[in-house]
PDB file of C-alpha atoms in Angstrom:
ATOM      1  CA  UNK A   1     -13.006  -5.612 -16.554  1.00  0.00           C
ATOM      2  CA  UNK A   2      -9.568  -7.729 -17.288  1.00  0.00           C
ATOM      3  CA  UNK A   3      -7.962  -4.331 -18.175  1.00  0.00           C
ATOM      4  CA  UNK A   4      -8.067  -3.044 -14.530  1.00  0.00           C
ATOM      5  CA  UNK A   5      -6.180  -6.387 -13.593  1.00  0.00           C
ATOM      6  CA  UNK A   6      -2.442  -5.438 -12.566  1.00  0.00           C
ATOM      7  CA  UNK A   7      -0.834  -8.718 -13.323  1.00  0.00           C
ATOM      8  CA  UNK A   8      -0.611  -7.079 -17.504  1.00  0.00           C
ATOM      9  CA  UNK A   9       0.474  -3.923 -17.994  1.00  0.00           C
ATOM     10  CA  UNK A  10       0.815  -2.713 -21.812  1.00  0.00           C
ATOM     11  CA  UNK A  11       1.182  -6.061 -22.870  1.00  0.00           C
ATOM     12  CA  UNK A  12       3.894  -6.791 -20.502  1.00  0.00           C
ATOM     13  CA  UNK A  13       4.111  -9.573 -17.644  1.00  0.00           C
ATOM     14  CA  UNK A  14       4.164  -7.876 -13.749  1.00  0.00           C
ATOM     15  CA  UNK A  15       7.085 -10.581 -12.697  1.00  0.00           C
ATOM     16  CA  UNK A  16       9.300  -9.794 -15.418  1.00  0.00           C
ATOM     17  CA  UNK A  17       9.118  -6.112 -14.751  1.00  0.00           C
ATOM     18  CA  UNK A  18      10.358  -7.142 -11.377  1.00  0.00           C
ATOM     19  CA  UNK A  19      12.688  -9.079 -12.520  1.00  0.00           C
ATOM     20  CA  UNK A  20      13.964  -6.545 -14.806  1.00  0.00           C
ATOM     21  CA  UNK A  21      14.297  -3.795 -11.927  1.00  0.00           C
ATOM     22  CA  UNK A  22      16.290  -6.477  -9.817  1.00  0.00           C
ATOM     23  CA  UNK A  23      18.720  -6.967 -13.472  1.00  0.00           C
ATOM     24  CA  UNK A  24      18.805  -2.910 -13.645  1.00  0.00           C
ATOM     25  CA  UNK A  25      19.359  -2.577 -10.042  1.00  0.00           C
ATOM     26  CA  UNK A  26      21.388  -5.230  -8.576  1.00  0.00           C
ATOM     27  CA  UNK A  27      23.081  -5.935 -12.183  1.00  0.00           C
ATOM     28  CA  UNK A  28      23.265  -9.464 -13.717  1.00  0.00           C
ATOM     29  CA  UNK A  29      24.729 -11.397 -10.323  1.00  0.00           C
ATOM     30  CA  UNK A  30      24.914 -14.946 -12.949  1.00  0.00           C
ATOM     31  CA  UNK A  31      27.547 -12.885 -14.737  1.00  0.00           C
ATOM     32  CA  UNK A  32      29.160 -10.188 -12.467  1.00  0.00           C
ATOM     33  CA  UNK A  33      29.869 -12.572  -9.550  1.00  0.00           C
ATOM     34  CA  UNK A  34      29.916 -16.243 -11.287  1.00  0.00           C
ATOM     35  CA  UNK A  35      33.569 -15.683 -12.476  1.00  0.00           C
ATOM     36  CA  UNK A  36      36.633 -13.976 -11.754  1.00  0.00           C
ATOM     37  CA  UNK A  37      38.619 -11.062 -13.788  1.00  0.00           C
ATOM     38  CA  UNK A  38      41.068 -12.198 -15.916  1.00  0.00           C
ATOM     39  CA  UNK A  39      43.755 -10.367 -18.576  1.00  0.00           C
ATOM     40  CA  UNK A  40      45.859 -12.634 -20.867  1.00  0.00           C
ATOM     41  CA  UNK A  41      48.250 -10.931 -22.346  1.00  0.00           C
ATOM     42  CA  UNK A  42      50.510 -11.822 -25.558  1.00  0.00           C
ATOM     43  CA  UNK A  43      54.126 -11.746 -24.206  1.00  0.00           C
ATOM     44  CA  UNK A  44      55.815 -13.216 -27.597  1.00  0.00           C
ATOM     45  CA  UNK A  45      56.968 -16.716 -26.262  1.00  0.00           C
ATOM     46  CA  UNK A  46      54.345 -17.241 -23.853  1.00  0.00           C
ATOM     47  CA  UNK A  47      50.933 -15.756 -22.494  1.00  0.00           C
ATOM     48  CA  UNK A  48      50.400 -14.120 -19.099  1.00  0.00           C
ATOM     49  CA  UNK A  49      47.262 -14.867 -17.454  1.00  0.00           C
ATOM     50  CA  UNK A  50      46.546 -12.476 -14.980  1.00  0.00           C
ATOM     51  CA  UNK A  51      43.398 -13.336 -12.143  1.00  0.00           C
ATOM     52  CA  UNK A  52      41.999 -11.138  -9.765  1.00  0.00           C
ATOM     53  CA  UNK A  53      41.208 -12.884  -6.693  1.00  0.00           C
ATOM     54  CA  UNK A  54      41.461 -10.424  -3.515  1.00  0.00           C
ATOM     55  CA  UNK A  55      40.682 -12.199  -0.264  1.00  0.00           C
ATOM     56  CA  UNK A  56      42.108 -15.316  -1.492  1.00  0.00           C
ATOM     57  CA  UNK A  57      45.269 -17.621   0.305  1.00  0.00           C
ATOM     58  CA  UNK A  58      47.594 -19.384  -1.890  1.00  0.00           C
ATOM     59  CA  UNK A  59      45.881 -22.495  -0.065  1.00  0.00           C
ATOM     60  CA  UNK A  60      42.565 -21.565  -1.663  1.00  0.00           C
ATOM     61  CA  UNK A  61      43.601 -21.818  -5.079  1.00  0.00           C
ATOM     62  CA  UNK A  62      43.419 -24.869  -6.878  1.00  0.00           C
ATOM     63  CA  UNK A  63      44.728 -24.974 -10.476  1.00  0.00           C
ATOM     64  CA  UNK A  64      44.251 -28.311 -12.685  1.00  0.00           C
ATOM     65  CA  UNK A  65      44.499 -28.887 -16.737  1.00  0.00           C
ATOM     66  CA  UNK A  66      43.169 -32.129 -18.094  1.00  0.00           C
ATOM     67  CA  UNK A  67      42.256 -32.720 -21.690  1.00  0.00           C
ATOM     68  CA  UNK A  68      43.116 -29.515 -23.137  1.00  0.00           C
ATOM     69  CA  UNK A  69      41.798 -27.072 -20.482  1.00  0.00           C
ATOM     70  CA  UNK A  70      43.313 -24.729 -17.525  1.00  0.00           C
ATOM     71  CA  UNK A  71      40.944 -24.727 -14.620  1.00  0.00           C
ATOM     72  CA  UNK A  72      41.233 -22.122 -11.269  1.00  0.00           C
ATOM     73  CA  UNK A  73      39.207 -22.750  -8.569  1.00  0.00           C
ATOM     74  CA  UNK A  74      39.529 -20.646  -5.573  1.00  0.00           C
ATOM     75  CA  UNK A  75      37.087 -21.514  -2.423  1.00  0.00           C
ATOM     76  CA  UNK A  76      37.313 -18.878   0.294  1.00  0.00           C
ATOM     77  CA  UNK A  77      35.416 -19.860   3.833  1.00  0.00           C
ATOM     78  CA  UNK A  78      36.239 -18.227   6.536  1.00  0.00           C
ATOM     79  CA  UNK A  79      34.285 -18.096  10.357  1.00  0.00           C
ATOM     80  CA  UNK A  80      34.611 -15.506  12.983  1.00  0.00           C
ATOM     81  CA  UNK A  81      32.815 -16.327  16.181  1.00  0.00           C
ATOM     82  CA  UNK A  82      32.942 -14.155  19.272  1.00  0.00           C
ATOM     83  CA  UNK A  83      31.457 -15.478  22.858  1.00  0.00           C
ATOM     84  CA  UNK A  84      30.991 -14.779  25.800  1.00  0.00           C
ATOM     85  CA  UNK A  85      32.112 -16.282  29.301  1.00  0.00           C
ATOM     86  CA  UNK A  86      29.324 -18.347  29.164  1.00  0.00           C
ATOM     87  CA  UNK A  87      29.880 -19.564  25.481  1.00  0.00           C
ATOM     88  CA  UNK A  88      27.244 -17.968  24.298  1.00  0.00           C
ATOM     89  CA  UNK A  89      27.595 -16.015  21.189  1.00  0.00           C
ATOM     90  CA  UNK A  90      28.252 -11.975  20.731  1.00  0.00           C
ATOM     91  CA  UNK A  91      29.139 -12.317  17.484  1.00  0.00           C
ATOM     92  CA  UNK A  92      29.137 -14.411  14.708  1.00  0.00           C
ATOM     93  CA  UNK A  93      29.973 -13.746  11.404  1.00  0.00           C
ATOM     94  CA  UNK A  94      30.483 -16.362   7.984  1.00  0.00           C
ATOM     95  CA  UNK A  95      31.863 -15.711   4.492  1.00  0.00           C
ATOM     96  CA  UNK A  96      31.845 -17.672   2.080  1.00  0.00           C
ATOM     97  CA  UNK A  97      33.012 -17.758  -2.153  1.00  0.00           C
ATOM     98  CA  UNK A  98      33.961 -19.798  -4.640  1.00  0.00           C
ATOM     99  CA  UNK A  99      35.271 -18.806  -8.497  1.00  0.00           C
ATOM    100  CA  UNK A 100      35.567 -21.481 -11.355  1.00  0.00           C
ATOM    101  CA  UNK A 101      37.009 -20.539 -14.739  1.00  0.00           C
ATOM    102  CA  UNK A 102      38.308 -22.844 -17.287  1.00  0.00           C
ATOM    103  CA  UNK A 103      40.714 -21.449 -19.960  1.00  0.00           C
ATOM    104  CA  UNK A 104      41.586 -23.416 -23.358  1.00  0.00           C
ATOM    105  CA  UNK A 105      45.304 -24.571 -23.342  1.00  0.00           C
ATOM    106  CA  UNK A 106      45.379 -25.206 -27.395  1.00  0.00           C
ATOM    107  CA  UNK A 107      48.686 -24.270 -28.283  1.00  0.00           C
ATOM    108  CA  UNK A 108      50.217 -24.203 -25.012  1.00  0.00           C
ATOM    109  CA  UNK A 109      53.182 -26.430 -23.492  1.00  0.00           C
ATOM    110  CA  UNK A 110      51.579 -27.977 -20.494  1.00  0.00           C
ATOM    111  CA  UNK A 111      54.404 -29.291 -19.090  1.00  0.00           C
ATOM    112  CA  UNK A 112      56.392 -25.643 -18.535  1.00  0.00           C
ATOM    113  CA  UNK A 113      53.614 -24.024 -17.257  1.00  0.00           C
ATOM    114  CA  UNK A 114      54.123 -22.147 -13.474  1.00  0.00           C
ATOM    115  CA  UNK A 115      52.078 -19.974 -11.536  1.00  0.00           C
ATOM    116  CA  UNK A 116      52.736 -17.281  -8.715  1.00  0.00           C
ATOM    117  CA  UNK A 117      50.684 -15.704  -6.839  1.00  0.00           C
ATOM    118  CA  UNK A 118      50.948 -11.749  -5.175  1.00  0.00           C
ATOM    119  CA  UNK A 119      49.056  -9.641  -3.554  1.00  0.00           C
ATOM    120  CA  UNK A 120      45.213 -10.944  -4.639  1.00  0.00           C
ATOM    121  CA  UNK A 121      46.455 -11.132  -8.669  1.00  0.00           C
ATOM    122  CA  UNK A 122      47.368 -14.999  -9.651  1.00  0.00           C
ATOM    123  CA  UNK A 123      49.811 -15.147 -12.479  1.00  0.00           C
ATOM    124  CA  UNK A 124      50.410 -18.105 -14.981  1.00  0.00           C
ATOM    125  CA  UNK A 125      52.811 -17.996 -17.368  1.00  0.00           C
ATOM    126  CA  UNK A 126      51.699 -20.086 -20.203  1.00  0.00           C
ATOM    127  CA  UNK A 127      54.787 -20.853 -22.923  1.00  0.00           C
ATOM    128  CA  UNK A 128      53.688 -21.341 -25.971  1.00  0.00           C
ATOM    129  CA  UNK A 129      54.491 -24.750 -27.898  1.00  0.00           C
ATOM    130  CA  UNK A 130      56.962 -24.592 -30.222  1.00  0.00           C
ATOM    131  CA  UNK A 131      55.834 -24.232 -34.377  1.00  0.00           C
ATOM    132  CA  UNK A 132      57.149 -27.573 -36.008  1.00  0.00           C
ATOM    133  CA  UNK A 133      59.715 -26.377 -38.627  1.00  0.00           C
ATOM    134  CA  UNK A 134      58.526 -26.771 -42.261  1.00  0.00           C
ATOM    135  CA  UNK A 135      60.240 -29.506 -43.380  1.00  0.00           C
ATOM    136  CA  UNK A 136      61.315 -29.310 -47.258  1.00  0.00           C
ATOM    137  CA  UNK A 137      62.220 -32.361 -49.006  1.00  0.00           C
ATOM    138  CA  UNK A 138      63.147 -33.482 -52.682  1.00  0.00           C
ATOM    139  CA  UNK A 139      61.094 -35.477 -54.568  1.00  0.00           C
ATOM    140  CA  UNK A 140      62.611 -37.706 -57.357  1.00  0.00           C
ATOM    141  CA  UNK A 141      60.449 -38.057 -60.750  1.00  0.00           C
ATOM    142  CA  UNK A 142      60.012 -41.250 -61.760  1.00  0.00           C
TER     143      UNK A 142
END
């Protein structure tokens, strides 16, 4: 009698075989929309961070380091309403996003690094710190 049940099938859970259609389907949202595409590329002296962030203003871009660590937020909200004479509403539309990344800044020079921003693509420019010269000195035998 419990093998006509429908909550097992095979040995495998009902709600995870939803949830693995939604995965398959819809893709992994906590990955594909949690964070922002980036490209860092090695330009000898310094790095070049490259971000994607389309449908972003300058204004909505917030980059801080503290202790070792680049962080770009970017917080889009934006509000379209549309009424009538009588103020009451047609059409009303919201948006909403927000990105967080957080990059490692080992090896960087924080104090030389600047950031532009074109056409939905943010670009850092990240110089890298300067190797302390080996240092060779004599040592006298005693």
């Amino acid at each position: 009698m419990f093998d006509l049940m429908p909550f097992e099938h095979r040995g495998r859970n009902l709600f995870n075989f939803f949830d693995d259609f939604e995965k398959n389907f819809f893709g992994d949202l906590s990955t594909d929309f949690a964070q922002f595409r980036t490209d860092i590329l090695d330009k000898g002296d310094h790095y070049l961070l490259q971000a994607e962030l389309p449908g972003f203003h300058k204004e909505d871009i917030n980059i801080d380091l503290s202790d070792n660590a680049l962080t770009i937020r970017a917080e889009h909200n934006e509000q379209n309403d549309e009424k009538d004479d009588k103020g009451n509403y047609i059409r009303r539309e919201r948006k909403y996003g927000s990105f967080v990344r957080s990059f490692s800044t080992e090896g960087i020079n924080p104090d030389a690094i600047s950031a532009e921003y074109n056409n939905g693509v943010l670009e850092l420019k990240l110089p890298k710190q300067a190797l302390p010269e080996p240092q060779s000195r004599k040592i006298e035998v005693k």
